[in-house]
Tab-separated table of C-alpha atoms in Angstrom:
chain	number	residue	atom	x	y	z
L	245	MET	CA	-18.638	19.781	-16.890
L	246	VAL	CA	-14.892	20.492	-16.719
L	247	THR	CA	-13.153	20.424	-20.115
L	248	ILE	CA	-10.007	18.310	-19.997
L	249	ARG	CA	-7.212	19.216	-22.407
L	250	LEU	CA	-4.393	16.773	-23.110
L	251	THR	CA	-1.290	16.898	-25.286
L	252	ASN	CA	-1.765	14.156	-27.867
L	253	SER	CA	1.600	12.682	-28.833
L	254	LYS	CA	0.165	11.562	-32.151
L	255	THR	CA	-0.867	15.060	-33.271
L	256	ARG	CA	1.688	16.938	-31.133
L	257	LYS	CA	-1.078	19.300	-30.097
L	258	LYS	CA	-2.984	20.059	-26.931
L	259	GLU	CA	-6.555	18.957	-27.633
L	260	ASP	CA	-9.900	18.949	-25.888
L	261	PHE	CA	-10.523	15.473	-24.548
L	262	VAL	CA	-13.765	14.120	-26.025
L	263	PRO	CA	-14.392	10.516	-24.946
L	264	ILE	CA	-15.885	7.995	-27.338
L	265	ASP	CA	-18.513	7.208	-24.702
L	266	PRO	CA	-18.710	9.492	-21.623
L	267	ALA	CA	-20.393	6.634	-19.767
L	268	ASN	CA	-17.344	4.410	-20.351
L	269	VAL	CA	-14.082	6.347	-20.569
L	270	ARG	CA	-11.287	3.867	-21.312
L	271	MET	CA	-7.535	4.133	-20.700
L	272	TYR	CA	-4.698	1.652	-21.283
L	273	VAL	CA	-1.211	2.143	-19.831
L	274	CYS	CA	1.779	-0.111	-20.483
L	275	GLY	CA	2.736	-1.771	-17.224
L	276	PRO	CA	5.946	-3.418	-15.988
L	277	THR	CA	7.797	-6.509	-17.069
L	278	VAL	CA	7.768	-8.376	-13.777
L	279	TYR	CA	11.289	-9.738	-13.454
L	280	ASP	CA	12.518	-7.566	-10.547
L	281	ARG	CA	11.764	-4.595	-8.291
L	282	ALA	CA	10.423	-1.417	-9.895
L	283	HIS	CA	13.004	1.370	-9.989
L	284	LEU	CA	12.226	5.043	-9.457
L	285	GLY	CA	11.930	5.694	-13.180
L	286	ASN	CA	9.216	3.018	-13.365
L	287	ALA	CA	7.289	4.914	-10.686
L	288	ARG	CA	6.895	8.083	-12.728
L	289	PRO	CA	4.290	6.779	-15.231
L	290	VAL	CA	2.460	5.112	-12.355
L	291	VAL	CA	2.053	8.441	-10.530
L	292	VAL	CA	1.343	10.397	-13.737
L	293	PHE	CA	-1.433	8.126	-14.961
L	294	ASP	CA	-2.789	7.583	-11.463
L	295	THR	CA	-3.295	11.356	-11.374
L	296	LEU	CA	-5.060	11.260	-14.747
L	297	TYR	CA	-7.188	8.332	-13.565
L	298	ARG	CA	-8.242	10.335	-10.506
L	299	LEU	CA	-9.135	13.316	-12.699
L	300	LEU	CA	-11.199	11.194	-15.105
L	301	ARG	CA	-13.073	9.584	-12.204
L	302	HIS	CA	-13.748	13.015	-10.730
L	303	VAL	CA	-15.121	14.429	-13.982
L	304	TYR	CA	-16.999	11.425	-15.375
L	305	GLY	CA	-17.702	9.428	-12.194
L	306	PRO	CA	-15.835	6.413	-10.738
L	307	ASP	CA	-18.259	3.957	-12.344
L	308	HIS	CA	-17.708	5.410	-15.812
L	309	VAL	CA	-13.927	5.026	-16.137
L	310	THR	CA	-12.035	1.834	-16.993
L	311	TYR	CA	-8.286	1.806	-16.436
L	312	VAL	CA	-6.190	-1.122	-17.703
L	313	ARG	CA	-2.497	-1.587	-16.907
L	314	ASN	CA	-0.869	-4.865	-17.902
L	315	PHE	CA	1.813	-7.108	-16.466
L	316	THR	CA	4.277	-8.591	-18.955
L	317	ASP	CA	5.034	-11.992	-17.452
L	318	VAL	CA	6.615	-13.519	-20.581
L	319	ASP	CA	10.208	-12.329	-20.794
L	320	ASP	CA	13.705	-13.719	-21.215
L	321	LYS	CA	14.880	-12.163	-17.913
L	322	ILE	CA	12.075	-13.937	-16.036
L	323	ASN	CA	12.999	-17.180	-17.778
L	324	ALA	CA	16.685	-16.756	-16.920
L	325	GLU	CA	15.946	-16.222	-13.223
L	326	ALA	CA	13.628	-19.242	-13.101
L	327	LEU	CA	16.263	-21.373	-14.846
L	328	ARG	CA	18.922	-20.160	-12.400
L	329	ARG	CA	16.733	-21.185	-9.474
L	330	GLN	CA	16.041	-24.575	-11.034
L	331	LYS	CA	19.760	-25.271	-11.565
L	332	ALA	CA	20.395	-24.128	-7.982
L	333	GLY	CA	18.073	-26.891	-6.755
L	334	SER	CA	14.730	-25.145	-6.311
L	335	PRO	CA	11.888	-27.674	-6.561
L	336	GLY	CA	9.293	-27.429	-9.318
L	337	THR	CA	9.102	-27.321	-13.089
L	338	LEU	CA	10.448	-24.384	-15.047
L	339	GLU	CA	6.887	-23.145	-15.598
L	340	GLU	CA	6.175	-23.351	-11.860
L	341	LEU	CA	9.357	-21.425	-11.024
L	342	ILE	CA	8.479	-18.766	-13.594
L	343	HIS	CA	5.050	-18.447	-11.979
L	344	GLN	CA	6.621	-18.129	-8.525
L	345	ARG	CA	8.943	-15.377	-9.732
L	346	THR	CA	6.191	-13.358	-11.381
L	347	GLU	CA	3.885	-13.778	-8.380
L	348	GLU	CA	6.450	-12.418	-5.938
L	349	THR	CA	7.419	-9.588	-8.286
L	350	ILE	CA	3.795	-8.536	-8.817
L	351	ALA	CA	3.282	-8.553	-5.037
L	352	TRP	CA	6.352	-6.300	-4.653
L	353	TYR	CA	5.013	-3.983	-7.331
L	354	HIS	CA	1.604	-3.668	-5.680
L	355	ALA	CA	3.187	-2.932	-2.306
L	356	ASP	CA	5.647	-0.360	-3.661
L	357	MET	CA	3.159	1.478	-5.890
L	358	GLY	CA	0.586	1.398	-3.088
L	359	ALA	CA	3.126	3.177	-0.886
L	360	LEU	CA	3.132	5.986	-3.478
L	361	GLY	CA	-0.616	6.427	-3.051
L	362	ALA	CA	-1.448	4.926	-6.462
L	363	LEU	CA	-4.913	3.442	-6.944
L	364	ARG	CA	-5.148	-0.039	-8.423
L	365	PRO	CA	-6.338	-0.053	-12.061
L	366	ASP	CA	-9.692	-1.669	-12.826
L	367	HIS	CA	-7.934	-4.465	-14.735
L	368	GLU	CA	-4.366	-5.770	-14.469
L	369	PRO	CA	-4.146	-8.431	-17.183
L	370	ARG	CA	-1.162	-10.744	-17.423
L	371	ALA	CA	0.231	-11.617	-20.820
L	372	THR	CA	0.114	-15.362	-20.094
L	373	GLU	CA	-3.672	-15.131	-19.632
L	374	PHE	CA	-4.180	-13.872	-23.213
L	375	ILE	CA	-2.020	-16.199	-25.313
L	376	ALA	CA	-5.039	-17.497	-27.244
L	377	GLN	CA	-6.057	-13.954	-28.207
L	378	MET	CA	-2.495	-13.190	-29.351
L	379	ILE	CA	-2.403	-16.302	-31.524
L	380	ALA	CA	-5.805	-15.448	-33.043
L	381	MET	CA	-4.688	-11.884	-33.782
L	382	THR	CA	-1.465	-13.143	-35.365
L	383	GLU	CA	-3.393	-15.610	-37.559
L	384	GLY	CA	-5.615	-12.779	-38.752
L	385	LEU	CA	-2.614	-10.629	-39.674
L	386	ILE	CA	-1.124	-13.493	-41.719
L	387	ALA	CA	-4.430	-14.066	-43.482
L	388	SER	CA	-4.680	-10.386	-44.459
L	389	GLY	CA	-1.094	-10.261	-45.738
L	390	HIS	CA	0.250	-8.027	-42.975
L	391	ALA	CA	2.392	-10.789	-41.431
L	392	TYR	CA	4.314	-13.862	-42.569
L	393	ALA	CA	5.556	-17.077	-40.955
L	394	VAL	CA	9.103	-18.333	-41.393
L	395	GLU	CA	11.252	-20.810	-39.443
L	396	GLY	CA	8.845	-20.916	-36.504
L	397	HIS	CA	8.669	-17.120	-36.336
L	398	VAL	CA	5.865	-14.816	-37.368
L	399	LEU	CA	6.827	-11.280	-38.375
L	400	PHE	CA	4.778	-8.171	-39.102
L	401	ARG	CA	5.300	-6.509	-42.488
L	402	VAL	CA	5.939	-2.927	-41.454
L	403	ARG	CA	5.710	-1.535	-44.981
L	404	SER	CA	2.217	-3.017	-45.352
L	405	TYR	CA	0.908	-0.296	-43.022
L	406	GLU	CA	1.107	3.151	-44.590
L	407	GLY	CA	0.693	4.996	-41.299
L	408	TYR	CA	3.809	3.509	-39.704
L	409	GLY	CA	5.948	6.238	-38.137
L	410	LYS	CA	3.271	8.868	-37.563
L	411	LEU	CA	3.462	8.555	-33.760
L	412	SER	CA	7.242	9.021	-33.615
L	413	GLY	CA	7.254	11.397	-36.595
L	414	ARG	CA	9.774	9.510	-38.732
L	415	SER	CA	9.692	7.610	-42.007
L	416	VAL	CA	10.440	3.892	-42.113
L	417	ASP	CA	13.697	4.487	-43.979
L	418	ASP	CA	14.839	7.060	-41.419
L	419	MET	CA	14.098	4.650	-38.593
L	420	ILE	CA	16.206	1.810	-40.003
L	421	ALA	CA	19.464	3.634	-39.276
L	422	GLY	CA	20.303	3.126	-35.616
L	423	ALA	CA	16.929	1.557	-34.831
L	424	ARG	CA	16.511	-1.046	-32.134
L	425	VAL	CA	15.683	-3.867	-34.519
L	426	GLU	CA	16.652	-7.505	-34.380
L	427	VAL	CA	18.750	-8.507	-37.367
L	428	ALA	CA	17.716	-11.895	-38.709
L	429	PRO	CA	18.335	-13.528	-42.112
L	430	PHE	CA	14.704	-14.592	-42.452
L	431	LYS	CA	13.301	-11.050	-42.307
L	432	GLU	CA	11.863	-9.613	-45.508
L	433	ASP	CA	12.681	-6.106	-44.247
L	434	PRO	CA	14.977	-4.945	-41.408
L	435	MET	CA	12.058	-3.095	-39.765
L	436	ASP	CA	9.739	-6.119	-39.617
L	437	PHE	CA	9.136	-7.090	-36.000
L	438	VAL	CA	8.342	-10.345	-34.239
L	439	LEU	CA	4.774	-11.357	-33.400
L	440	TRP	CA	5.644	-14.933	-32.419
L	441	LYS	CA	8.938	-16.744	-31.830
L	442	PRO	CA	9.906	-20.359	-31.172
L	443	SER	CA	10.775	-21.643	-27.683
L	444	SER	CA	13.602	-24.005	-26.847
L	445	GLY	CA	13.380	-26.770	-24.266
L	446	GLU	CA	14.506	-24.406	-21.503
L	447	GLU	CA	11.992	-21.698	-22.389
L	448	PRO	CA	8.260	-21.528	-21.689
L	449	GLY	CA	6.084	-22.060	-24.705
L	450	TRP	CA	2.573	-22.615	-25.979
L	451	ALA	CA	1.278	-24.690	-28.856
L	452	SER	CA	0.573	-22.650	-31.989
L	453	PRO	CA	0.114	-23.164	-35.752
L	454	TRP	CA	3.843	-22.321	-36.059
L	455	GLY	CA	5.059	-24.742	-33.404
L	456	LYS	CA	5.795	-24.364	-29.711
L	457	GLY	CA	6.629	-20.766	-28.983
L	458	ARG	CA	5.790	-17.545	-27.200
L	459	PRO	CA	4.544	-14.099	-28.228
L	460	GLY	CA	6.667	-11.113	-29.104
L	461	TRP	CA	6.453	-8.154	-26.761
L	462	HIS	CA	4.403	-5.791	-28.929
L	463	ILE	CA	1.501	-8.139	-29.694
L	464	GLU	CA	0.753	-8.540	-25.981
L	465	CYS	CA	-0.602	-5.042	-25.376
L	466	SER	CA	-2.588	-4.964	-28.615
L	467	ALA	CA	-4.347	-8.218	-27.781
L	468	MET	CA	-5.069	-7.308	-24.165
L	469	ALA	CA	-6.272	-3.791	-25.008
L	470	HIS	CA	-8.613	-5.146	-27.678
L	471	GLU	CA	-10.012	-7.808	-25.393
L	472	LEU	CA	-10.651	-5.477	-22.445
L	473	LEU	CA	-11.332	-2.101	-24.102
L	474	GLY	CA	-12.486	-2.881	-27.651
L	475	GLU	CA	-11.308	-1.907	-31.130
L	476	SER	CA	-11.264	1.786	-30.207
L	477	PHE	CA	-10.659	3.360	-26.831
L	478	ASP	CA	-9.812	6.798	-25.495
L	479	ILE	CA	-6.298	7.044	-24.035
L	480	HIS	CA	-3.104	5.033	-24.345
L	481	GLY	CA	-0.218	6.045	-22.105
L	482	GLY	CA	3.304	5.177	-21.077
L	483	GLY	CA	6.844	6.459	-20.791
L	484	LEU	CA	8.451	8.340	-23.673
L	485	ASP	CA	10.922	5.480	-24.079
L	486	LEU	CA	8.022	3.294	-25.281
L	487	GLN	CA	6.933	5.615	-28.085
L	488	PHE	CA	9.228	3.826	-30.515
L	489	PRO	CA	9.244	0.997	-31.266
L	490	HIS	CA	6.664	-0.408	-28.839
L	491	HIS	CA	3.775	1.995	-29.292
L	492	GLU	CA	4.478	2.487	-32.981
L	493	ASN	CA	4.261	-1.278	-33.436
L	494	GLU	CA	1.102	-1.513	-31.358
L	495	ILE	CA	-0.634	0.984	-33.610
L	496	ALA	CA	0.463	-0.798	-36.793
L	497	GLN	CA	-0.603	-4.303	-35.813
L	498	SER	CA	-3.856	-3.157	-34.172
L	499	ALA	CA	-4.870	-0.968	-37.117
L	500	CYS	CA	-4.232	-3.846	-39.544
L	501	ALA	CA	-5.900	-6.485	-37.366
L	502	HIS	CA	-9.000	-4.339	-36.716
L	503	PRO	CA	-9.275	-1.840	-39.601
L	504	GLN	CA	-12.819	-0.929	-38.622
L	505	GLY	CA	-11.512	0.603	-35.386
L	506	ASP	CA	-8.817	3.194	-34.782
L	507	PHE	CA	-7.181	1.875	-31.608
L	508	ALA	CA	-6.373	4.774	-29.196
L	509	HIS	CA	-7.641	8.309	-29.849
L	510	TYR	CA	-5.182	10.081	-27.515
L	511	TRP	CA	-1.582	9.125	-26.786
L	512	LEU	CA	0.183	10.477	-23.689
L	513	HIS	CA	3.865	10.026	-22.871
L	514	ASN	CA	5.707	11.088	-19.745
L	515	GLU	CA	9.329	12.250	-19.892
L	516	MET	CA	12.185	10.445	-18.191
L	517	LEU	CA	13.677	10.747	-14.703
L	518	GLN	CA	17.157	11.900	-13.678
L	519	VAL	CA	19.038	11.730	-10.390
L	520	GLU	CA	20.903	14.891	-9.373
L	521	GLY	CA	20.954	15.985	-13.010
L	522	LYS	CA	22.253	12.700	-14.422
L	523	LYS	CA	20.627	9.712	-16.080
L	524	MET	CA	19.946	6.990	-13.535
L	525	SER	CA	22.233	4.014	-14.162
L	526	LYS	CA	23.998	1.309	-12.219
L	527	SER	CA	27.344	2.325	-13.700
L	528	LEU	CA	27.013	5.801	-12.136
L	529	GLY	CA	25.988	4.369	-8.778
L	530	ASN	CA	22.763	6.380	-8.745
L	531	PHE	CA	20.365	3.549	-9.578
L	532	PHE	CA	17.830	2.550	-6.952
L	533	THR	CA	14.439	0.934	-6.678
L	534	VAL	CA	11.358	2.352	-5.005
L	535	ARG	CA	11.862	-0.233	-2.258
L	536	ASP	CA	15.437	1.003	-1.709
L	537	LEU	CA	14.068	4.472	-0.949
L	538	LEU	CA	11.252	3.176	1.245
L	539	ASP	CA	13.718	1.051	3.212
L	540	GLN	CA	15.904	4.139	3.732
L	541	GLY	CA	12.964	5.717	5.519
L	542	ILE	CA	11.843	7.930	2.631
L	543	PRO	CA	8.032	7.670	2.641
L	544	GLY	CA	6.018	7.098	-0.489
L	545	GLU	CA	4.327	10.486	0.035
L	546	VAL	CA	7.689	12.208	-0.398
L	547	ILE	CA	8.380	10.278	-3.609
L	548	ARG	CA	4.924	11.105	-4.973
L	549	PHE	CA	5.332	14.795	-4.106
L	550	VAL	CA	8.682	15.047	-5.898
L	551	LEU	CA	7.324	13.298	-8.999
L	552	LEU	CA	4.337	15.665	-9.126
L	553	ARG	CA	6.500	18.791	-8.743
L	554	THR	CA	7.507	18.603	-12.423
L	555	HIS	CA	5.102	18.552	-15.363
L	556	TYR	CA	4.833	15.068	-16.828
L	557	ARG	CA	6.099	16.196	-20.259
L	558	LYS	CA	9.356	17.530	-18.787
L	559	PRO	CA	12.271	15.520	-17.352
L	560	THR	CA	12.115	15.339	-13.569
L	561	ASP	CA	15.117	15.377	-11.262
L	562	TRP	CA	15.306	13.398	-8.016
L	563	THR	CA	17.529	15.485	-5.717
L	564	ALA	CA	18.194	15.882	-2.022
L	565	SER	CA	16.839	19.430	-2.076
L	566	GLU	CA	13.591	18.260	-3.712
L	567	ARG	CA	13.176	15.647	-0.970
L	568	GLU	CA	13.669	18.326	1.674
L	569	VAL	CA	11.060	20.592	0.082
L	570	ALA	CA	8.614	17.685	-0.061
L	571	THR	CA	9.242	16.782	3.569
L	572	HIS	CA	8.732	20.364	4.733
L	573	HIS	CA	5.342	20.696	3.052
L	574	LEU	CA	4.159	17.217	4.024
L	575	GLU	CA	4.988	17.833	7.672
L	576	ASN	CA	3.024	21.078	7.530
L	577	TRP	CA	0.044	19.317	5.950
L	578	ASN	CA	0.165	16.698	8.670
L	579	ARG	CA	0.032	19.359	11.353
L	580	ILE	CA	-3.066	20.829	9.714
L	581	LYS	CA	-4.743	17.419	9.611
L	582	ARG	CA	-3.983	16.744	13.259
L	583	HIS	CA	-5.074	20.135	14.604
L	584	ARG	CA	-7.874	21.235	12.271
L	585	LEU	CA	-9.814	18.007	11.599
L	586	SER	CA	-11.908	16.120	14.115
L	587	ASN	CA	-11.830	13.006	11.876
L	588	PRO	CA	-8.773	12.704	9.601
L	589	ASP	CA	-10.051	9.300	8.396
L	590	GLN	CA	-13.341	10.558	6.968
L	591	PRO	CA	-14.357	9.263	3.514
L	592	PHE	CA	-13.279	11.194	0.450
L	593	ASP	CA	-15.810	13.786	-0.721
L	594	GLY	CA	-15.192	14.781	-4.326
L	595	SER	CA	-17.632	17.696	-4.092
L	596	ARG	CA	-15.211	19.440	-1.722
L	597	VAL	CA	-12.148	19.319	-3.987
L	598	ASP	CA	-10.841	22.795	-4.760
L	599	THR	CA	-11.953	23.881	-8.239
L	600	GLU	CA	-8.631	25.527	-9.072
L	601	ILE	CA	-6.814	22.247	-8.454
L	602	VAL	CA	-9.233	20.403	-10.735
L	603	GLU	CA	-8.778	23.077	-13.398
L	604	ALA	CA	-4.992	22.794	-13.115
L	605	LEU	CA	-5.086	19.042	-13.701
L	606	ALA	CA	-7.630	19.470	-16.500
L	607	ASP	CA	-5.063	21.654	-18.285
L	608	ASP	CA	-2.820	18.800	-19.481
L	609	LEU	CA	-2.152	17.523	-15.946
L	610	ASN	CA	-0.479	20.662	-14.655
L	611	THR	CA	0.543	19.108	-11.345
L	612	PRO	CA	3.058	21.870	-10.434
L	613	LEU	CA	0.220	24.405	-10.563
L	614	ALA	CA	-2.033	22.072	-8.568
L	615	LEU	CA	0.619	21.801	-5.833
L	616	THR	CA	1.070	25.569	-5.816
L	617	ARG	CA	-2.642	25.946	-5.167
L	618	LEU	CA	-2.345	23.361	-2.391
L	619	PHE	CA	0.381	25.499	-0.785
L	620	GLU	CA	-1.987	28.478	-0.909
L	621	LEU	CA	-4.797	26.482	0.695
L	622	ALA	CA	-2.470	25.282	3.452
L	623	LYS	CA	-1.480	28.881	4.211
L	624	LEU	CA	-5.124	29.930	4.256
L	625	VAL	CA	-6.138	27.123	6.609
L	626	SER	CA	-3.186	27.821	8.909
L	627	SER	CA	-4.151	31.463	9.376
L	628	ALA	CA	-5.746	32.568	12.628
L	629	ALA	CA	-8.945	33.533	10.811
L	630	ASN	CA	-9.518	29.874	9.870
L	631	SER	CA	-8.502	28.182	13.108
L	632	LYS	CA	-11.947	26.672	13.698
L	633	LEU	CA	-12.054	22.872	13.777
L	634	ASP	CA	-13.545	21.363	10.589
L	635	SER	CA	-13.963	24.736	8.880
L	636	GLU	CA	-15.072	24.599	5.258
L	637	GLU	CA	-11.604	25.773	4.162
L	638	THR	CA	-10.030	22.916	6.112
L	639	LEU	CA	-12.375	20.357	4.572
L	640	ILE	CA	-11.638	21.642	1.062
L	641	PHE	CA	-7.928	21.415	1.797
L	642	PHE	CA	-8.245	17.894	3.212
L	643	HIS	CA	-10.280	16.510	0.290
L	644	SER	CA	-7.996	18.237	-2.222
L	645	LEU	CA	-5.071	16.440	-0.602
L	646	ALA	CA	-6.893	13.142	-1.031
L	647	PHE	CA	-7.735	13.989	-4.639
L	648	LEU	CA	-4.008	14.391	-5.388
L	649	GLY	CA	-3.196	11.072	-3.712
L	650	PHE	CA	-2.091	12.338	-0.278
L	651	LYS	CA	-5.007	11.070	1.802
L	652	ASP	CA	-3.030	8.691	4.015
L	653	LEU	CA	-0.318	11.016	5.285
L	654	ASP	CA	1.371	9.615	8.376
L	655	THR	CA	3.607	11.871	10.452
L	656	GLN	CA	5.493	8.957	11.962
L	657	ARG	CA	6.699	7.829	8.547
L	658	LEU	CA	7.823	11.202	7.269
L	659	LEU	CA	11.444	11.495	6.347
L	660	ARG	CA	13.487	12.627	9.352
L	661	ARG	CA	10.986	14.715	11.225
L	662	GLY	CA	12.782	17.822	12.300
L	663	ALA	CA	14.682	18.240	9.029
L	664	VAL	CA	14.549	22.004	9.568
L	665	GLN	CA	16.284	21.645	12.948
L	666	ASN	CA	18.907	19.416	11.295
L	667	ALA	CA	19.522	22.080	8.677
L	668	ILE	CA	19.935	24.755	11.392
L	669	SER	CA	22.483	22.590	13.238
L	670	LEU	CA	24.646	22.577	10.093
L	671	GLN	CA	24.982	26.370	10.011
L	672	PRO	CA	28.248	26.460	12.045
L	673	PHE	CA	29.826	24.031	9.571
L	674	ILE	CA	28.738	26.210	6.659
L	675	GLU	CA	30.475	29.187	8.269
L	676	THR	CA	33.601	27.119	9.018
L	677	LEU	CA	33.804	25.815	5.451
L	678	GLU	CA	33.439	29.340	4.092
L	679	SER	CA	36.323	30.535	6.280
L	680	LEU	CA	38.534	27.565	5.390
L	681	ARG	CA	37.820	28.025	1.698
L	682	LEU	CA	38.859	31.692	1.804
L	683	ALA	CA	42.090	30.799	3.620
L	684	ALA	CA	42.782	27.948	1.189
L	685	ALA	CA	42.385	30.257	-1.792
L	686	GLN	CA	44.913	32.650	-0.235
L	687	PHE	CA	47.548	30.089	0.823
L	688	LYS	CA	46.877	27.500	-1.942
L	689	ASP	CA	46.356	24.706	0.601
L	690	PHE	CA	42.973	22.989	0.468
L	691	SER	CA	43.763	20.097	2.826
L	692	ALA	CA	41.658	21.524	5.705
L	693	VAL	CA	38.699	22.099	3.354
L	694	ASP	CA	38.944	18.549	2.018
L	695	ALA	CA	39.207	17.078	5.513
L	696	LEU	CA	36.054	18.835	6.740
L	697	LYS	CA	34.187	17.909	3.542
L	698	SER	CA	35.125	14.248	4.032
L	699	ALA	CA	33.954	14.302	7.644
L	700	LEU	CA	30.634	15.879	6.683
L	701	ILE	CA	30.066	13.363	3.898
L	702	ALA	CA	30.837	10.525	6.333
L	703	ALA	CA	28.076	11.933	8.560
L	704	GLY	CA	25.592	11.719	5.685
L	705	VAL	CA	25.713	15.389	4.680
L	706	GLU	CA	25.680	16.375	1.012
L	707	VAL	CA	28.247	19.159	0.472
L	708	ARG	CA	27.663	21.623	-2.366
L	709	MET	CA	30.229	24.321	-2.985
L	710	SER	CA	29.950	26.953	-5.716
L	711	LYS	CA	30.783	30.588	-6.369
L	712	ALA	CA	27.495	31.459	-4.680
L	713	GLY	CA	28.615	29.870	-1.426
L	714	VAL	CA	28.398	26.652	0.580
L	715	GLU	CA	25.240	24.571	0.924
L	716	LEU	CA	24.929	21.593	3.274
L	717	VAL	CA	21.945	19.277	2.874
L	718	PRO	CA	21.141	16.333	5.194
L	719	GLY	CA	21.111	13.217	3.018
L	720	PRO	CA	19.066	10.039	3.572
L	721	ASP	CA	21.827	8.606	5.834
L	722	PHE	CA	22.323	11.788	7.873
L	723	ASP	CA	23.566	11.043	11.407
L	724	PRO	CA	23.814	14.163	13.635
L	725	ALA	CA	25.739	12.159	16.260
L	726	LYS	CA	28.714	11.882	13.903
L	727	LEU	CA	28.987	15.666	13.831
L	728	GLU	CA	29.553	15.985	17.591
L	729	ALA	CA	33.225	15.080	17.262
L	730	LEU	CA	33.690	17.880	14.744
L	731	GLN	CA	32.340	20.622	16.992
């Protein structure tokens, strides 16, 4: 059997993965808060842990892996949107409007993540379905002295758990300075966090021993993971931004509520996403959802490819050049499928997945190396020596594609087929810009350079000028027709 090695965030070491029960490998990943569309940064953990899920199923068997990813459907942003709709005249109670909002958002999420080739987890629990378990867990923490009730709130005593801070590698005192903690006069300690909080008349709430209220964010995942995976399970994953305080708090409350277990054995965290080298934010104008990209004509396969090109523990950069690389390879893979397979829709056969690709993923999800091997297989299959229809090399290539989540490639949906031809048509403008730039440097007049740059940008071309030269890249809104007037 293949040995999987994973970098455990808790130990900061790459370790051999040894499941608690090989017949029931269990993984929990923190899912979205369903108040709006998922942005591109939200897509990265989906693709990362979908890849791990595929690897676990391949090694241990599909029937021996349980993957849980939750939906947080209790949130102030959801409540605010439902209240806005109610005040705008939408029919229904506040609870009904909240339900409508979460239902439509979950449907969006399924559609968008499905477009990225992500498999559905085995369980997708919603926080509102596990309120009773959260209340029971909170009662147990109060009874054992790890939590206290005050003014309708219940708070966890952070200093009652000696292991607090081991995941993030900081002491409690170090974390107080600059920590994302809610300041409240009723807290015994600034680091204590909310397990339960009261609800006003305009907020959803459930009956509890502490009055009408709703759960805090952290208790949700602990209760759902315990209910679906038990007191101890194998892997807990999520984005690096969740390591503190969310995952740190999960560990503390779960360890104190179920001291006979040890919660998750392995913790995995993916790094964050950037756009053209900058943090994605609305203020910079580089914030977009997965649906924004899909609606621009950028297929989910391209998004998945770009996200897999960088190792999950390194920041990834969404750039125009990365999209072009992805498109080039995906178009090539499509040609192979069309010309070398008699049945491109055949069922997936795990026995025909390339062993080097499996080994790459088994080495801490080395997706860049797995893609490199896929490039090699594509070159091998495209050679004249392997031109036979349904050759064994072609079948291995095809099933390796499916293994990495690229089974449903569709040429008609690929981003701007003919991107290479578009790039060639820009060559005269590259030469013109080079000439104008040289003249501008000599005569100190850059007006002609600026005018041509503006015209190219208006045509959807990304203009990059450096000491190394001029680079023109067709952007998502590239319109070759707008260049005709410039020729």
